[in-house]
Coordinates of C-alpha atoms and ligand atoms in Angstrom, one line a residue:
M13 CA 48.7 -44.4 -50.3
I14 CA 51.0 -44.2 -52.6
D15 CA 52.9 -41.1 -52.0
D16 CA 53.7 -39.4 -55.2
K17 CA 56.2 -37.1 -54.0
R18 CA 58.2 -39.6 -52.5
R19 CA 58.2 -41.6 -55.5
E20 CA 59.1 -38.3 -57.4
I21 CA 62.2 -38.0 -54.8
K22 CA 63.2 -41.9 -55.4
K23 CA 63.2 -41.8 -58.6
K24 CA 65.3 -38.2 -59.5
L25 CA 68.1 -40.4 -56.9
R26 CA 67.9 -43.0 -59.2
G27 CA 68.5 -41.1 -62.4
L28 CA 71.0 -39.1 -60.8
Q29 CA 74.0 -38.5 -62.8
G30 CA 77.1 -37.4 -61.1
L31 CA 77.2 -37.0 -57.8
P32 CA 75.2 -39.7 -55.8
T33 CA 77.1 -42.7 -58.0
L34 CA 79.4 -45.0 -56.2
P35 CA 82.9 -43.4 -57.0
P36 CA 84.1 -47.0 -59.6
I37 CA 87.4 -47.9 -57.6
V38 CA 84.5 -47.9 -54.2
A39 CA 82.8 -50.2 -56.7
K40 CA 85.4 -52.5 -57.4
L41 CA 87.3 -52.8 -54.2
T42 CA 83.8 -54.0 -52.5
Q43 CA 83.4 -56.7 -55.1
M44 CA 86.7 -57.8 -54.6
I45 CA 86.6 -57.4 -50.7
G46 CA 83.5 -60.0 -51.5
D47 CA 85.1 -62.6 -53.3
E48 CA 87.5 -65.0 -51.4
T49 CA 89.7 -65.5 -54.1
V50 CA 91.2 -62.4 -54.3
S51 CA 94.3 -61.2 -52.0
A52 CA 95.1 -58.3 -50.0
P53 CA 97.8 -57.8 -52.0
Q54 CA 95.6 -57.9 -55.2
I55 CA 93.6 -55.3 -53.3
A56 CA 96.7 -53.3 -52.5
A57 CA 97.8 -52.9 -56.1
V58 CA 94.3 -51.7 -57.4
I59 CA 94.5 -49.0 -54.7
E60 CA 98.2 -48.4 -55.1
R61 CA 97.5 -47.8 -59.3
D62 CA 95.7 -44.4 -58.3
Q63 CA 98.9 -42.1 -56.7
V64 CA 96.1 -39.7 -55.8
L65 CA 93.7 -42.1 -53.5
T66 CA 96.4 -43.6 -52.3
S67 CA 97.8 -40.3 -51.1
K68 CA 94.9 -39.5 -49.4
V69 CA 94.4 -43.4 -47.9
L70 CA 97.7 -43.1 -45.7
R71 CA 97.3 -39.1 -44.8
L72 CA 93.4 -40.2 -43.4
V73 CA 95.0 -43.4 -42.3
N74 CA 97.6 -41.0 -40.2
S75 CA 95.2 -38.1 -39.7
A76 CA 93.9 -37.2 -36.2
F77 CA 90.2 -38.8 -37.4
Y78 CA 91.2 -42.2 -37.3
G79 CA 93.8 -41.9 -34.4
F80 CA 95.6 -45.1 -34.9
P81 CA 98.6 -45.1 -33.1
R82 CA 101.4 -45.9 -35.2
R83 CA 102.6 -44.5 -38.6
I84 CA 101.3 -46.2 -41.7
S85 CA 103.3 -45.3 -45.1
T86 CA 102.0 -48.0 -47.2
V87 CA 98.9 -49.2 -48.6
S88 CA 99.3 -52.5 -47.9
N89 CA 100.8 -52.1 -44.3
A90 CA 97.7 -50.4 -43.9
I91 CA 95.3 -53.7 -44.7
V92 CA 97.9 -55.6 -42.9
L93 CA 97.2 -53.8 -40.1
L94 CA 94.0 -52.7 -40.4
G95 CA 91.9 -55.2 -42.6
L96 CA 89.8 -55.2 -45.7
N97 CA 86.6 -53.2 -44.1
V98 CA 88.5 -51.0 -42.8
I99 CA 90.5 -49.9 -46.2
R100 CA 87.1 -50.2 -48.2
T101 CA 85.7 -47.2 -45.9
L102 CA 88.8 -45.6 -46.2
V103 CA 88.5 -45.4 -49.4
L104 CA 84.7 -44.4 -49.6
T105 CA 86.2 -41.7 -47.4
A106 CA 88.4 -40.2 -49.2
S107 CA 86.1 -40.7 -52.2
I108 CA 83.0 -38.6 -50.1
F109 CA 85.7 -35.8 -49.4
E110 CA 85.7 -33.6 -52.3
M111 CA 82.1 -33.6 -53.0
M112 CA 81.4 -32.8 -49.7
Q113 CA 83.8 -30.0 -49.1
S114 CA 83.2 -28.5 -52.4
R115 CA 79.9 -28.1 -51.5
D116 CA 79.5 -27.0 -48.1
I117 CA 82.3 -26.5 -45.6
G118 CA 79.9 -26.1 -42.6
L119 CA 78.4 -29.5 -43.2
W120 CA 81.7 -30.9 -43.9
E121 CA 83.3 -30.0 -40.6
H122 CA 80.2 -31.1 -39.1
S123 CA 80.5 -34.4 -40.7
L124 CA 84.4 -34.6 -39.9
G125 CA 83.1 -33.7 -36.3
V126 CA 80.5 -36.3 -35.7
A127 CA 83.0 -38.9 -37.3
M128 CA 85.4 -38.2 -34.7
V129 CA 83.3 -38.3 -31.7
S130 CA 81.2 -41.5 -33.2
G131 CA 84.5 -43.1 -33.5
V132 CA 85.5 -42.1 -29.7
L133 CA 82.3 -43.1 -28.2
A134 CA 82.6 -46.4 -30.0
R135 CA 85.7 -47.2 -28.4
E136 CA 85.1 -46.3 -25.1
L137 CA 82.2 -48.2 -25.6
R138 CA 84.3 -51.4 -26.5
L139 CA 81.9 -51.5 -30.1
E140 CA 83.4 -54.5 -32.6
N141 CA 84.6 -51.9 -35.3
P142 CA 84.7 -48.3 -34.2
E143 CA 86.2 -47.2 -37.6
E144 CA 83.5 -48.5 -39.8
V145 CA 80.7 -46.5 -37.0
A146 CA 83.2 -43.8 -37.5
T147 CA 82.6 -44.2 -41.5
A148 CA 78.4 -44.3 -40.7
G149 CA 79.3 -40.7 -38.4
L150 CA 81.3 -39.4 -41.5
L151 CA 78.3 -40.7 -44.2
H152 CA 75.4 -39.7 -41.9
D153 CA 74.1 -36.4 -43.3
L154 CA 75.2 -37.3 -47.1
G155 CA 71.5 -37.1 -47.6
K156 CA 71.9 -33.2 -46.8
V157 CA 75.0 -33.0 -49.6
V158 CA 72.5 -34.5 -52.2
E159 CA 69.4 -32.4 -51.5
R160 CA 71.9 -29.7 -52.3
A161 CA 73.5 -31.1 -55.2
S162 CA 70.8 -32.5 -56.6
L163 CA 67.4 -31.1 -55.8
F164 CA 68.5 -28.0 -55.7
E165 CA 65.0 -26.4 -55.7
D166 CA 63.2 -28.1 -53.3
Y167 CA 66.7 -27.5 -51.1
T168 CA 66.2 -23.3 -51.7
R169 CA 62.5 -24.4 -50.6
I170 CA 63.5 -26.1 -47.3
Q171 CA 65.8 -23.5 -46.2
K172 CA 63.1 -20.6 -46.9
I173 CA 61.1 -22.5 -44.5
V174 CA 63.7 -23.5 -42.1
Q175 CA 63.9 -19.7 -41.7
D176 CA 60.6 -18.6 -41.6
Q177 CA 58.5 -20.8 -39.9
K178 CA 61.9 -21.5 -37.2
I179 CA 61.0 -25.7 -38.0
S180 CA 64.3 -27.7 -37.9
W181 CA 65.7 -28.8 -40.9
R182 CA 64.0 -32.1 -40.8
E183 CA 60.5 -31.3 -40.4
A184 CA 60.8 -28.5 -43.5
E185 CA 62.4 -31.8 -45.3
K186 CA 59.5 -33.5 -44.6
E187 CA 57.2 -30.9 -45.5
I188 CA 59.0 -30.2 -49.1
L189 CA 60.0 -33.8 -49.1
H190 CA 57.7 -36.1 -47.8
M191 CA 61.3 -38.0 -46.3
D192 CA 64.6 -36.5 -44.6
H193 CA 67.9 -36.8 -45.5
A194 CA 68.1 -39.6 -43.1
E195 CA 66.2 -41.7 -45.8
I196 CA 67.5 -40.1 -48.8
G197 CA 71.5 -41.2 -47.7
G198 CA 69.9 -44.7 -46.7
Y199 CA 68.2 -45.3 -49.7
L200 CA 71.5 -44.3 -51.5
L201 CA 74.0 -46.2 -49.8
N202 CA 71.7 -49.6 -50.2
R203 CA 71.8 -48.9 -53.9
W204 CA 75.7 -48.7 -53.6
N205 CA 75.6 -52.3 -52.1
L206 CA 77.4 -51.0 -49.0
P207 CA 77.6 -52.6 -45.9
E208 CA 74.1 -52.6 -43.2
R209 CA 76.7 -51.6 -40.6
L210 CA 76.8 -47.9 -42.5
I211 CA 73.2 -48.0 -43.7
D212 CA 71.5 -48.6 -40.6
P213 CA 72.9 -45.5 -38.5
V214 CA 72.7 -43.5 -41.6
S215 CA 68.9 -44.5 -42.1
W216 CA 68.0 -44.1 -38.3
H217 CA 70.2 -41.4 -36.7
H218 CA 67.6 -39.3 -35.9
E219 CA 64.8 -42.5 -35.3
V220 CA 66.8 -45.1 -33.5
S221 CA 64.2 -47.6 -33.1
G222 CA 64.0 -48.3 -36.6
A223 CA 67.9 -49.6 -36.3
K224 CA 67.4 -53.1 -35.9
K225 CA 70.6 -54.8 -37.2
F226 CA 72.7 -52.1 -35.7
P227 CA 71.0 -50.3 -32.8
V228 CA 74.0 -49.3 -30.5
E229 CA 76.2 -48.0 -33.4
T230 CA 73.3 -46.1 -34.8
A231 CA 72.8 -44.4 -31.2
V232 CA 76.2 -43.9 -31.0
V233 CA 76.0 -41.6 -34.2
Q234 CA 73.1 -39.7 -32.7
M235 CA 74.7 -39.0 -29.9
A236 CA 78.2 -38.0 -31.5
D237 CA 75.6 -35.4 -34.0
L238 CA 74.3 -33.8 -31.1
L239 CA 77.5 -33.4 -28.9
V240 CA 78.9 -31.9 -32.1
R241 CA 76.3 -30.0 -32.7
A242 CA 76.3 -28.5 -29.2
R243 CA 80.1 -27.6 -29.6
G244 CA 79.5 -25.6 -32.4
F245 CA 81.9 -27.8 -34.3
G246 CA 80.8 -26.9 -38.4
Y247 CA 77.3 -26.5 -39.0
G248 CA 74.6 -29.3 -39.7
G249 CA 71.9 -27.5 -41.4
D250 CA 70.0 -25.6 -38.7
P251 CA 70.8 -24.4 -35.1
W252 CA 69.1 -26.3 -33.1
V253 CA 70.4 -29.5 -30.6
P254 CA 67.3 -31.4 -29.6
E255 CA 67.7 -33.8 -26.8
P256 CA 68.5 -37.0 -27.1
E257 CA 65.9 -39.5 -28.0
D258 CA 65.2 -42.0 -24.6
L259 CA 66.6 -44.8 -26.7
V260 CA 69.4 -43.0 -27.2
L261 CA 70.4 -43.0 -23.5
E262 CA 69.2 -46.5 -22.8
R263 CA 71.8 -47.8 -25.3
V264 CA 74.8 -45.6 -25.0
P265 CA 75.3 -45.9 -21.0
L266 CA 77.9 -42.8 -20.8
D267 CA 76.3 -40.9 -18.2
R268 CA 77.5 -37.4 -17.2
S269 CA 81.1 -38.2 -15.1
R270 CA 82.4 -40.9 -18.1
L271 CA 81.4 -37.9 -20.6
E272 CA 83.1 -35.2 -18.6
K273 CA 86.1 -37.5 -18.9
L274 CA 86.4 -38.4 -22.4
W275 CA 86.0 -34.6 -22.9
P276 CA 89.5 -33.4 -22.9
E277 CA 90.5 -36.2 -25.2
L278 CA 87.4 -35.0 -27.4
E279 CA 88.7 -31.5 -27.8
G280 CA 92.3 -32.4 -28.5
R281 CA 91.2 -34.1 -31.2
F282 CA 88.7 -31.2 -32.2
Y283 CA 91.6 -29.4 -32.2
E284 CA 93.4 -32.0 -34.5
L285 CA 90.4 -31.7 -36.5
R286 CA 91.1 -28.3 -37.1
F287 CA 94.0 -28.7 -38.9
F288 CA 93.3 -31.9 -40.8
I289 CA 90.3 -29.7 -42.2
Q290 CA 92.9 -27.2 -43.0
E291 CA 95.2 -29.7 -44.4
M292 CA 93.1 -31.4 -46.9
R293 CA 91.3 -28.0 -48.3
E294 CA 94.7 -27.5 -49.4
A295 CA 95.7 -30.6 -50.6
L296 CA 92.3 -30.3 -52.5
S297 CA 92.4 -27.2 -54.4
A298 CA 95.4 -27.7 -55.1
Ligands
LIG302 FE1 70.7 -35.6 -39.2
LIG303 FE1 74.1 -34.0 -38.3

Protein backbone atom coordinates (compact mmCIF):
# COMPACT_ATOMS: atom_id res chain seq x y z
CA MET A 1 0.00 0.00 0.00
CA ILE A 2 1.29 3.41 -0.88
CA ASP A 3 1.51 5.66 2.12
CA ASP A 4 0.31 9.10 1.11
CA LYS A 5 1.70 10.87 4.14
CA ARG A 6 5.20 9.54 3.59
CA ARG A 7 5.01 10.48 -0.04
CA GLU A 8 3.88 13.96 0.85
CA ILE A 9 6.76 14.43 3.32
CA LYS A 10 9.37 13.20 0.87
CA LYS A 11 7.97 15.43 -1.82
CA LYS A 12 8.21 18.37 0.56
CA LEU A 13 11.80 17.45 1.44
CA ARG A 14 12.74 17.29 -2.21
CA GLY A 15 11.21 20.65 -2.93
CA LEU A 16 12.70 22.41 0.04
CA GLN A 17 14.33 25.73 -0.49
CA GLY A 18 16.86 27.06 1.94
CA LEU A 19 17.82 24.84 4.81
CA PRO A 20 18.05 21.31 3.54
CA THR A 21 20.14 21.98 0.52
CA LEU A 22 23.73 21.01 0.78
CA PRO A 23 26.03 24.00 1.11
CA PRO A 24 27.50 24.40 -2.41
CA ILE A 25 31.06 24.26 -1.12
CA VAL A 26 30.47 20.78 0.33
CA ALA A 27 29.01 19.57 -2.95
CA LYS A 28 32.01 20.97 -4.75
CA LEU A 29 34.47 19.37 -2.34
CA THR A 30 32.70 16.02 -2.54
CA GLN A 31 33.03 16.13 -6.27
CA MET A 32 36.70 17.24 -6.14
CA ILE A 33 37.61 14.59 -3.59
CA GLY A 34 36.10 11.91 -5.83
CA ASP A 35 38.12 13.13 -8.81
CA GLU A 36 41.59 11.59 -8.88
CA THR A 37 43.01 14.29 -11.11
CA VAL A 38 42.42 16.92 -8.43
CA SER A 39 45.29 17.38 -5.98
CA ALA A 40 45.13 18.10 -2.28
CA PRO A 41 46.61 21.62 -2.63
CA GLN A 42 43.86 22.46 -5.14
CA ILE A 43 41.27 21.39 -2.63
CA ALA A 44 42.94 23.39 0.12
CA ALA A 45 42.86 26.41 -2.15
CA VAL A 46 39.10 26.11 -2.63
CA ILE A 47 38.51 26.08 1.10
CA GLU A 48 41.01 28.84 1.78
CA ARG A 49 39.25 31.15 -0.63
CA ASP A 50 36.46 31.26 1.92
CA GLN A 51 37.88 33.08 4.94
CA VAL A 52 34.98 32.42 7.25
CA LEU A 53 34.88 28.75 6.39
CA THR A 54 38.64 28.44 6.81
CA SER A 55 38.53 29.91 10.28
CA LYS A 56 35.64 27.67 11.26
CA VAL A 57 37.37 24.56 9.96
CA LEU A 58 40.55 25.43 11.85
CA ARG A 59 38.63 26.13 15.02
CA LEU A 60 36.89 22.80 14.73
CA VAL A 61 40.10 20.93 14.02
CA ASN A 62 41.68 22.44 17.08
CA SER A 63 38.69 22.06 19.38
CA ALA A 64 37.77 19.53 22.00
CA PHE A 65 35.22 18.26 19.55
CA TYR A 66 37.79 16.35 17.53
CA GLY A 67 40.54 16.36 20.11
CA PHE A 68 43.59 16.10 17.87
CA PRO A 69 46.72 16.27 19.96
CA ARG A 70 48.53 19.08 18.13
CA ARG A 71 47.74 22.53 16.85
CA ILE A 72 46.92 22.78 13.19
CA SER A 73 47.22 26.21 11.65
CA THR A 74 46.46 25.94 7.94
CA VAL A 75 43.97 24.07 5.83
CA SER A 76 46.70 22.43 3.74
CA ASN A 77 48.35 21.29 6.93
CA ALA A 78 45.07 19.88 8.10
CA ILE A 79 44.66 17.98 4.84
CA VAL A 80 48.14 16.50 5.06
CA LEU A 81 47.64 15.45 8.65
CA LEU A 82 44.05 14.33 8.55
CA GLY A 83 43.24 13.35 5.01
CA LEU A 84 40.63 14.61 2.61
CA ASN A 85 37.67 12.71 3.98
CA VAL A 86 38.13 14.25 7.38
CA ILE A 87 38.33 17.68 5.79
CA ARG A 88 35.15 17.13 3.86
CA THR A 89 33.32 16.16 7.02
CA LEU A 90 34.81 19.16 8.80
CA VAL A 91 33.54 21.51 6.12
CA LEU A 92 30.15 19.88 6.28
CA THR A 93 30.15 20.19 10.04
CA ALA A 94 31.11 23.84 9.93
CA SER A 95 28.36 24.53 7.43
CA ILE A 96 25.72 22.75 9.43
CA PHE A 97 26.57 24.45 12.68
CA GLU A 98 24.87 27.67 11.89
CA MET A 99 21.62 26.20 10.77
CA MET A 100 21.47 24.03 13.85
CA GLN A 101 22.43 26.45 16.52
CA SER A 102 20.22 29.24 15.30
CA ARG A 103 17.16 26.98 15.46
CA ASP A 104 17.46 25.00 18.61
CA ILE A 105 20.26 25.36 21.13
CA GLY A 106 19.25 22.31 23.15
CA LEU A 107 19.35 20.06 20.12
CA TRP A 108 22.61 21.60 18.96
CA GLU A 109 24.25 20.87 22.32
CA HIS A 110 22.82 17.37 22.29
CA SER A 111 24.23 16.78 18.81
CA LEU A 112 27.67 18.09 19.73
CA GLY A 113 27.67 15.88 22.81
CA VAL A 114 26.76 12.82 20.73
CA ALA A 115 29.46 13.71 18.20
CA MET A 116 32.09 13.93 20.88
CA VAL A 117 31.06 10.70 22.64
CA SER A 118 30.76 8.84 19.31
CA GLY A 119 34.33 9.86 18.48
CA VAL A 120 35.64 8.73 21.87
CA LEU A 121 33.84 5.38 21.67
CA ALA A 122 34.98 4.83 18.08
CA ARG A 123 38.57 5.44 19.11
CA GLU A 124 38.20 3.17 22.12
CA LEU A 125 36.91 0.42 19.81
CA ARG A 126 39.68 1.19 17.33
CA LEU A 127 37.29 1.78 14.46
CA GLU A 128 38.79 2.93 11.21
CA ASN A 129 37.43 6.47 10.87
CA PRO A 130 36.63 7.88 14.29
CA GLU A 131 36.22 11.43 12.94
CA GLU A 132 33.55 10.31 10.53
CA VAL A 133 31.77 8.42 13.28
CA ALA A 134 31.86 11.70 15.23
CA THR A 135 30.36 13.48 12.25
CA ALA A 136 27.62 10.86 11.98
CA GLY A 137 26.96 11.57 15.66
CA LEU A 138 26.75 15.26 14.96
CA LEU A 139 24.21 14.69 12.20
CA HIS A 140 22.23 11.86 13.79
CA ASP A 141 19.22 14.05 14.66
CA LEU A 142 19.40 16.21 11.53
CA GLY A 143 15.84 15.06 10.77
CA LYS A 144 14.65 16.92 13.88
CA VAL A 145 16.24 20.14 12.67
CA VAL A 146 14.46 19.70 9.37
CA GLU A 147 11.11 18.99 11.03
CA ARG A 148 11.36 22.21 12.92
CA ALA A 149 12.65 24.28 10.05
CA SER A 150 10.59 22.93 7.18
CA LEU A 151 7.66 20.90 8.51
CA PHE A 152 6.69 23.32 11.23
CA GLU A 153 2.98 22.50 11.37
CA ASP A 154 3.70 18.83 11.80
CA TYR A 155 6.46 19.70 14.24
CA THR A 156 4.07 21.54 16.57
CA ARG A 157 1.59 18.67 16.37
CA ILE A 158 4.35 16.24 17.33
CA GLN A 159 5.35 18.48 20.19
CA LYS A 160 1.78 18.61 21.43
CA ILE A 161 1.15 14.89 21.44
CA VAL A 162 4.52 14.24 23.10
CA GLN A 163 3.27 16.40 25.96
CA ASP A 164 -0.37 15.28 26.02
CA GLN A 165 0.10 11.57 25.53
CA LYS A 166 3.47 11.23 27.25
CA ILE A 167 4.93 9.29 24.36
CA SER A 168 8.41 9.57 22.91
CA TRP A 169 9.26 12.00 20.14
CA ARG A 170 9.80 9.14 17.79
CA GLU A 171 6.44 7.52 18.47
CA ALA A 172 4.78 10.87 17.90
CA GLU A 173 6.67 11.35 14.63
CA LYS A 174 5.44 8.02 13.39
CA GLU A 175 1.89 8.95 14.25
CA ILE A 176 2.03 12.33 12.51
CA LEU A 177 4.58 11.88 9.71
CA HIS A 178 4.47 8.09 9.25
CA MET A 179 8.25 8.23 9.36
CA ASP A 180 10.80 9.28 11.96
CA HIS A 181 13.64 11.83 12.07
CA ALA A 182 16.21 9.10 11.45
CA GLU A 183 14.62 8.29 8.11
CA ILE A 184 14.25 11.97 7.22
CA GLY A 185 17.91 12.68 8.04
CA GLY A 186 19.12 9.65 6.10
CA TYR A 187 16.94 10.57 3.16
CA LEU A 188 18.48 14.03 2.94
CA LEU A 189 22.08 12.86 3.36
CA ASN A 190 21.44 10.40 0.58
CA ARG A 191 20.12 13.12 -1.69
CA TRP A 192 23.20 15.16 -0.88
CA ASN A 193 25.36 12.24 -2.05
CA LEU A 194 27.20 11.96 1.22
CA PRO A 195 29.10 8.78 2.02
CA GLU A 196 27.28 5.69 3.25
CA ARG A 197 29.30 5.75 6.45
CA LEU A 198 27.33 8.84 7.42
CA ILE A 199 23.98 7.77 5.96
CA ASP A 200 23.84 4.34 7.60
CA PRO A 201 24.33 5.50 11.22
CA VAL A 202 21.96 8.46 10.81
CA SER A 203 19.23 6.34 9.21
CA TRP A 204 19.38 3.52 11.74
CA HIS A 205 20.48 5.03 15.04
CA HIS A 206 17.20 4.02 16.67
CA GLU A 207 16.94 0.62 15.00
CA VAL A 208 20.43 -0.64 14.47
CA SER A 209 19.43 -3.93 12.85
CA GLY A 210 18.71 -1.89 9.69
CA ALA A 211 22.35 -0.82 9.29
CA LYS A 212 23.90 -3.24 6.84
CA LYS A 213 27.11 -1.49 5.80
CA PHE A 214 28.27 0.19 9.01
CA PRO A 215 26.64 -1.80 11.80
CA VAL A 216 29.24 -1.04 14.47
CA GLU A 217 29.40 2.70 13.71
CA THR A 218 25.60 2.80 13.89
CA ALA A 219 25.57 1.04 17.25
CA VAL A 220 28.21 3.47 18.52
CA VAL A 221 25.99 6.42 17.62
CA GLN A 222 23.01 4.92 19.46
CA MET A 223 25.16 4.24 22.51
CA ALA A 224 26.52 7.80 22.41
CA ASP A 225 23.00 9.21 22.04
CA LEU A 226 21.83 7.36 25.16
CA LEU A 227 24.91 8.27 27.19
CA VAL A 228 24.53 11.95 26.34
CA ARG A 229 20.84 11.92 27.21
CA ALA A 230 21.56 10.11 30.47
CA ARG A 231 24.23 12.68 31.23
CA GLY A 232 21.69 15.46 30.61
CA PHE A 233 23.88 17.33 28.15
CA GLY A 234 21.72 19.42 25.84
CA TYR A 235 18.20 18.35 24.96
CA GLY A 236 17.31 15.74 22.36
CA GLY A 237 13.57 16.39 22.07
CA ASP A 238 12.06 14.42 24.93
CA PRO A 239 13.00 13.59 28.50
CA TRP A 240 13.16 9.80 28.17
CA VAL A 241 16.29 7.72 28.03
CA PRO A 242 15.46 4.34 26.52
CA GLU A 243 17.45 1.18 27.08
CA PRO A 244 20.03 0.40 24.39
CA GLU A 245 18.94 -2.29 21.94
CA ASP A 246 20.45 -5.72 22.65
CA LEU A 247 22.24 -5.56 19.33
CA VAL A 248 23.96 -2.34 20.43
CA LEU A 249 25.37 -4.02 23.51
CA GLU A 250 26.62 -6.82 21.30
CA ARG A 251 28.24 -4.54 18.75
CA VAL A 252 29.71 -2.10 21.23
CA PRO A 253 31.44 -4.45 23.60
CA LEU A 254 32.17 -1.94 26.34
CA ASP A 255 31.15 -3.35 29.68
CA ARG A 256 30.42 -1.30 32.73
CA SER A 257 33.98 -1.26 34.02
CA ARG A 258 35.38 -0.09 30.69
CA LEU A 259 32.78 2.62 30.47
CA GLU A 260 33.57 3.68 34.00
CA LYS A 261 37.23 3.94 33.06
CA LEU A 262 36.30 6.09 30.07
CA TRP A 263 34.07 8.37 32.07
CA PRO A 264 36.69 10.80 33.41
CA GLU A 265 37.86 11.43 29.85
CA LEU A 266 34.27 11.99 28.72
CA GLU A 267 33.61 14.34 31.62
CA GLY A 268 36.71 16.33 30.73
CA ARG A 269 35.50 16.62 27.18
CA PHE A 270 31.98 17.60 28.18
CA TYR A 271 33.56 20.36 30.18
CA GLU A 272 35.65 21.58 27.26
CA LEU A 273 32.66 21.27 24.98
CA ARG A 274 30.78 23.77 27.12
CA PHE A 275 33.48 26.34 26.41
CA PHE A 276 33.55 25.43 22.77
CA ILE A 277 29.78 25.92 22.47
CA GLN A 278 30.04 29.28 24.14
CA GLU A 279 32.87 30.28 21.85
CA MET A 280 31.08 29.15 18.69
CA ARG A 281 27.92 30.95 19.70
CA GLU A 282 29.83 34.16 20.19
CA ALA A 283 31.71 33.71 16.93
CA LEU A 284 28.55 33.00 14.97
CA SER A 285 26.53 35.82 16.46
CA ALA A 286 29.33 38.33 15.97
FE1 LIG B 1 17.46 10.34 17.28
FE1 LIG C 1 19.64 12.09 19.66
